[in-house]
Amino acid sequence: MPAVFWMVVIWWAGYAIAFAAQIVRMGGPEGMPMSWPQALHFSFGSWMMWVPVTLGLYWLVRRSPIERGRILRSFAILLAASVLTVLLRGSYVYATSSVFQWFGHHPRPGFTEVLTSSLSYNFMLAWVVIGLAHALVFYQRSMERGQQIARLQAGLTTAKLEALRAQMNPHFLFNTLNSVAEMVHQDAELADRMLVSLSALLQAGLSVESVQFRTLSDEIELVHSYLMIEKVRLSDRLKVEWSVEAEALGASVPALMLQPLVENAVVHGISRRRAPGVLSISCELRGETLVVEVSNCVSPDGAAPHGSGIGLGSARSRLQLLYGARATIQQCATESGRYLVRVTMPVEKPGAASLPGRSAA
């Protein structure tokens, strides 16, 4: 707003100076000659009144622009504002006539005549200002949208790098490849499935395709690849329970959003325990909101995992950029002694699909 304020002030000051120059050349009311000080006094008194009016109209346009979905309502509001502008301008001229000599040596006309004159001059000028305000507002929106896209792209890159960092972790790779080497001699088919899952994870992290959204079904497929490897590594220590509504599978969600939540639960909860642990993943639609919950047992010392690493931080930042206050990530300990991460985000029109994989592992 400060930038717009100074833009408006400079515009009307420049216009007042240009108008004063015209008065010096051609004369004021009734062709009365004027010096530069007189012309500036007359011109600035007339046009600088438009500074607060312009700022008010700009504020209204920002709040109620004439655009699809609210054309009639916005037009009515701005029409009322333009009528009010005419009234204010006429009242201003009528009240300051003795100060600026708007009518030269003639007596001041009646208030109704001044308002009629104001209507003929200022109604269209008010709509010119409204039109220019729309152009400025839409330009600002375009610039903000470009900046938001850049931030979202940076957020997606961060998520990919985080996914790659997790999967390229030497400990993770060592355990995975070691398990594959053992399985080659015991269960070649399982070893092949582990390599395929690892390939899918690495491809998701290394992909250069700038995809901001994918279906929840695709995200679940990626999580299955991750959990398949962890299931072999942790064996009976990891049990996964799925609860996914079929209607939610077609919902569009930010890419690489679910996997960091699941990884956080496995790394900070399940893998730190010697006793078996249950990882629960739930996805359901509540009206036009998708609710994703990932819960697991607490860490060995009984404390809930922090879960504030780069993965969850990146997810929270991207949700904020995409949805603002309409999306949340909540972390808490449940009454049953489990640790829960709940993500809520708006969805548009999810389509039905079939759940990939199994309902429990």
XYZ file of C-alpha atoms in Angstrom:
361
model
C 0.000 0.000 0.000
C 2.791 2.579 0.657
C 4.017 2.131 -2.925
C 0.492 2.676 -4.256
C 0.066 5.740 -2.031
C 3.156 7.437 -3.436
C 2.246 6.379 -6.962
C -1.146 8.074 -6.600
C 0.335 11.204 -5.006
C 2.981 11.568 -7.724
C 0.412 10.968 -10.489
C -2.038 13.624 -9.313
C 0.750 16.075 -8.414
C 2.168 15.683 -11.915
C -1.290 16.120 -13.413
C -1.846 19.247 -11.286
C 1.442 20.754 -12.490
C 0.554 20.015 -16.123
C -2.888 21.540 -15.611
C -1.317 24.612 -13.994
C 0.929 25.042 -17.044
C -2.154 24.950 -19.249
C -3.848 27.589 -17.063
C -0.815 29.870 -17.341
C -0.978 29.611 -21.140
C -4.747 29.774 -21.604
C -6.018 31.478 -18.433
C -8.234 30.317 -15.604
C -12.021 30.674 -15.238
C -13.435 33.048 -17.840
C -9.976 33.198 -19.439
C -8.661 35.200 -16.509
C -4.838 35.346 -16.717
C -2.994 33.674 -13.851
C 0.581 33.659 -12.674
C 2.346 30.387 -11.839
C 1.702 30.678 -8.069
C -1.984 31.371 -8.703
C -2.243 28.565 -11.252
C -0.550 26.066 -8.917
C -2.821 27.120 -6.048
C -5.899 26.649 -8.246
C -4.716 23.395 -9.855
C -3.446 21.650 -6.719
C -6.581 22.678 -4.864
C -8.636 21.009 -7.558
C -6.757 17.801 -8.384
C -5.054 16.788 -5.142
C -8.514 16.154 -3.716
C -8.466 13.084 -5.961
C -5.636 11.502 -3.958
C -7.828 10.219 -1.076
C -10.642 9.472 -3.516
C -8.324 7.398 -5.719
C -6.927 5.501 -2.723
C -10.459 4.786 -1.517
C -11.528 3.504 -4.942
C -8.375 1.382 -5.175
C -9.137 -0.123 -1.771
C -12.664 -0.967 -2.887
C -11.421 -2.531 -6.130
C -8.998 -4.725 -4.182
C -11.838 -5.926 -1.973
C -14.510 -6.223 -4.668
C -13.065 -6.332 -8.179
C -15.432 -6.878 -11.066
C -14.624 -10.470 -11.957
C -16.348 -13.739 -12.667
C -18.577 -14.915 -9.868
C -19.405 -11.523 -8.384
C -19.874 -9.139 -11.297
C -23.240 -7.700 -10.257
C -22.337 -7.322 -6.595
C -19.006 -5.622 -7.330
C -20.519 -3.404 -10.019
C -23.209 -2.235 -7.574
C -20.594 -1.450 -4.915
C -18.386 0.493 -7.326
C -21.363 2.284 -8.856
C -22.315 3.479 -5.389
C -18.704 4.546 -4.824
C -18.675 6.558 -8.058
C -21.910 8.311 -7.041
C -20.396 9.049 -3.650
C -17.341 10.461 -5.434
C -19.571 12.844 -7.375
C -21.251 13.913 -4.144
C -17.942 14.434 -2.332
C -16.415 16.320 -5.232
C -19.454 18.578 -5.543
C -19.503 19.237 -1.783
C -15.780 20.008 -1.845
C -16.158 22.505 -4.691
C -19.174 24.129 -3.054
C -17.426 24.426 0.356
C -14.089 25.753 -0.960
C -15.399 28.136 -3.606
C -14.271 31.206 -1.662
C -10.777 29.755 -1.183
C -9.975 28.741 -4.759
C -12.362 30.964 -6.765
C -13.681 28.045 -8.850
C -16.235 30.280 -10.567
C -14.087 33.367 -11.086
C -15.874 36.603 -10.235
C -19.326 35.056 -10.589
C -21.325 34.274 -7.449
C -21.301 30.704 -6.268
C -24.100 28.642 -7.882
C -26.571 26.689 -5.788
C -25.601 23.306 -4.366
C -27.866 21.407 -6.801
C -26.242 23.106 -9.794
C -22.777 22.320 -8.432
C -23.742 18.647 -7.992
C -25.123 18.516 -11.546
C -21.856 19.932 -12.869
C -19.911 17.459 -10.719
C -21.932 14.584 -12.165
C -21.104 15.573 -15.744
C -17.363 15.910 -15.028
C -16.546 13.469 -12.253
C -18.735 10.403 -12.758
C -16.792 9.179 -15.790
C -13.492 10.255 -14.243
C -14.300 8.092 -11.231
C -14.815 5.103 -13.550
C -11.540 5.852 -15.318
C -9.862 5.632 -11.896
C -11.767 2.396 -11.167
C -10.591 0.938 -14.478
C -6.974 1.863 -13.803
C -7.306 0.419 -10.283
C -8.506 -2.880 -11.802
C -5.501 -2.936 -14.115
C -3.162 -2.359 -11.157
C -4.904 -4.957 -8.966
C -4.831 -7.626 -11.672
C -1.180 -6.826 -12.416
C -0.347 -7.200 -8.723
C -2.204 -10.507 -8.632
C -0.240 -11.717 -11.624
C 3.050 -10.764 -9.973
C 2.034 -12.384 -6.677
C 0.963 -15.532 -8.524
C 4.326 -15.680 -10.264
C 6.131 -15.315 -6.943
C 3.913 -17.986 -5.390
C 4.642 -20.370 -8.254
C 8.360 -19.761 -7.739
C 7.999 -20.480 -3.996
C 5.970 -23.608 -4.736
C 8.608 -24.773 -7.196
C 11.247 -24.213 -4.540
C 9.094 -26.146 -2.083
C 8.732 -29.040 -4.514
C 12.471 -29.043 -5.102
C 13.055 -29.114 -1.354
C 10.658 -32.034 -1.004
C 12.407 -33.937 -3.780
C 15.799 -33.253 -2.282
C 14.538 -34.373 1.117
C 13.126 -37.568 -0.358
C 16.409 -38.167 -2.180
C 18.408 -37.412 0.971
C 16.400 -39.938 2.956
C 16.654 -42.663 0.356
C 20.302 -42.001 -0.400
C 21.161 -42.139 3.298
C 24.126 -44.542 3.447
C 22.557 -46.459 6.339
C 19.283 -46.867 4.477
C 20.993 -47.922 1.235
C 23.349 -50.269 3.041
C 20.511 -52.019 4.852
C 18.384 -52.197 1.707
C 21.142 -53.556 -0.532
C 22.303 -55.936 2.192
C 18.765 -57.259 2.515
C 18.572 -57.633 -1.268
C 21.857 -59.565 -1.296
C 20.519 -61.956 1.339
C 17.180 -62.354 -0.375
C 18.752 -63.185 -3.740
C 19.670 -66.593 -2.329
C 16.489 -67.092 -0.319
C 13.704 -65.411 -2.256
C 14.728 -64.041 -5.633
C 11.230 -62.693 -6.309
C 11.240 -60.677 -3.067
C 14.725 -59.352 -3.841
C 13.477 -58.236 -7.241
C 10.485 -56.485 -5.638
C 12.813 -54.679 -3.215
C 14.958 -53.420 -6.078
C 11.870 -52.247 -7.960
C 10.640 -50.413 -4.829
C 14.024 -48.788 -4.295
C 14.065 -47.736 -7.932
C 10.620 -46.154 -7.569
C 11.744 -44.190 -4.505
C 14.908 -42.944 -6.167
C 13.015 -42.030 -9.326
C 10.499 -39.994 -7.321
C 13.343 -38.108 -5.639
C 15.417 -37.592 -8.751
C 12.596 -36.797 -11.172
C 13.050 -33.406 -12.805
C 9.418 -33.206 -13.884
C 7.832 -30.228 -12.142
C 4.622 -31.834 -10.942
C 3.029 -30.008 -8.033
C 0.048 -32.331 -7.611
C -0.647 -36.027 -7.938
C -3.552 -38.227 -6.959
C -3.650 -39.700 -3.489
C -3.567 -43.099 -5.163
C -0.153 -42.309 -6.686
C 1.138 -41.095 -3.325
C -0.004 -44.323 -1.678
C 1.800 -46.364 -4.342
C 5.021 -44.532 -3.463
C 4.453 -45.155 0.252
C 3.910 -48.851 -0.461
C 7.324 -48.928 -2.151
C 8.939 -47.351 0.904
C 7.124 -49.573 3.398
C 7.864 -52.720 1.407
C 11.585 -52.117 1.947
C 11.157 -51.188 5.608
C 8.949 -54.244 6.149
C 11.758 -56.533 4.970
C 14.300 -54.668 7.087
C 12.227 -54.511 10.279
C 10.361 -57.779 9.740
C 7.755 -58.407 12.469
C 8.652 -55.165 14.229
C 6.625 -53.256 11.638
C 2.944 -53.784 11.014
C 1.031 -51.376 8.792
C -2.689 -50.740 9.021
C -4.388 -48.881 6.183
C -7.753 -47.166 6.315
C -8.350 -45.376 3.021
C -11.705 -44.343 1.610
C -12.098 -45.301 -2.039
C -13.648 -41.872 -2.750
C -10.481 -40.173 -1.512
C -8.085 -41.941 -3.868
C -8.736 -39.601 -6.780
C -8.163 -36.492 -4.669
C -5.383 -34.209 -5.898
C -2.666 -33.752 -3.259
C 0.763 -32.081 -3.279
C 3.401 -34.413 -4.700
C 5.695 -36.148 -2.173
C 3.488 -35.085 0.715
C 2.574 -38.442 2.275
C 5.926 -40.261 2.134
C 7.792 -37.883 4.513
C 5.008 -38.307 7.096
C 5.256 -42.093 6.944
C 9.058 -42.040 6.957
C 9.041 -39.789 10.025
C 6.766 -42.256 11.848
C 8.927 -45.269 10.943
C 12.309 -43.669 11.671
C 11.368 -41.896 14.901
C 8.853 -44.387 16.234
C 8.933 -47.956 14.941
C 12.639 -48.453 14.172
C 13.720 -47.266 17.641
C 11.781 -50.028 19.349
C 12.684 -53.666 19.752
C 9.090 -54.643 20.357
C 6.650 -54.822 17.432
C 4.978 -51.570 16.517
C 1.915 -50.664 14.490
C 1.930 -47.883 11.912
C -1.562 -46.644 11.074
C -2.339 -44.627 7.947
C -5.789 -43.171 7.450
C -7.156 -41.091 4.570
C -10.743 -39.899 4.432
C -12.900 -37.160 3.008
C -14.869 -34.929 5.328
C -16.982 -32.824 3.045
C -14.535 -30.952 0.812
C -11.596 -31.600 3.137
C -9.122 -34.469 2.936
C -7.880 -35.683 6.310
C -4.704 -37.782 6.408
C -3.587 -39.284 9.714
C -0.344 -41.137 10.372
C 0.114 -42.578 13.865
C 2.674 -44.828 15.471
C 3.935 -45.901 18.887
C 6.105 -43.487 20.829
C 9.890 -43.743 21.033
C 11.603 -46.167 23.473
C 11.927 -43.570 26.232
C 8.181 -42.949 26.112
C 8.486 -39.480 24.562
C 6.767 -38.564 21.358
C 9.157 -38.083 18.409
C 9.895 -34.500 17.555
C 8.962 -34.803 13.916
C 10.170 -31.298 13.094
C 12.808 -32.187 10.540
C 13.195 -30.940 6.991
C 10.549 -33.328 5.606
C 7.704 -32.190 7.837
C 8.902 -28.586 7.725
C 8.852 -28.655 3.928
C 5.386 -30.227 3.941
C 4.079 -27.555 6.297
C 5.573 -24.737 4.197
C 4.124 -26.099 0.956
C 0.677 -26.517 2.469
C 0.827 -22.928 3.707
C 1.774 -21.667 0.240
C -0.853 -23.775 -1.519
C -3.814 -23.396 0.806
C -2.993 -20.811 3.472
C -5.094 -21.226 6.602
C -7.289 -23.846 4.891
C -4.643 -26.535 5.464
C -3.028 -27.627 8.727
C -0.520 -30.111 10.117
C -1.117 -31.124 13.726
C 1.182 -33.272 15.872
C 0.084 -34.698 19.206
C 0.120 -37.707 21.514
C -3.181 -39.599 21.699
C -4.877 -40.903 24.822
C -3.927 -44.440 23.807
C -0.234 -43.526 24.014
C 0.375 -43.239 20.284
C 1.869 -40.318 18.361
C -0.346 -38.786 15.687
C 0.314 -36.484 12.742
C -2.882 -35.174 11.163
C -2.923 -33.279 7.859
C -6.039 -31.500 6.614
C -6.250 -29.903 3.194
C -9.031 -28.834 0.821
C -9.839 -30.946 -2.215
C -11.882 -30.173 -5.271
C -13.603 -33.106 -6.926
C -12.033 -36.450 -5.964
C -12.762 -39.392 -8.160
C -13.281 -42.969 -7.054
C -10.528 -45.519 -7.606
C -9.416 -48.854 -6.254
C -6.934 -49.064 -3.419
C -3.519 -50.191 -4.642
C -1.798 -52.935 -2.757
C -3.265 -54.372 0.414
C -5.238 -53.028 3.336
C -2.797 -54.259 5.963
C 0.768 -55.459 5.977
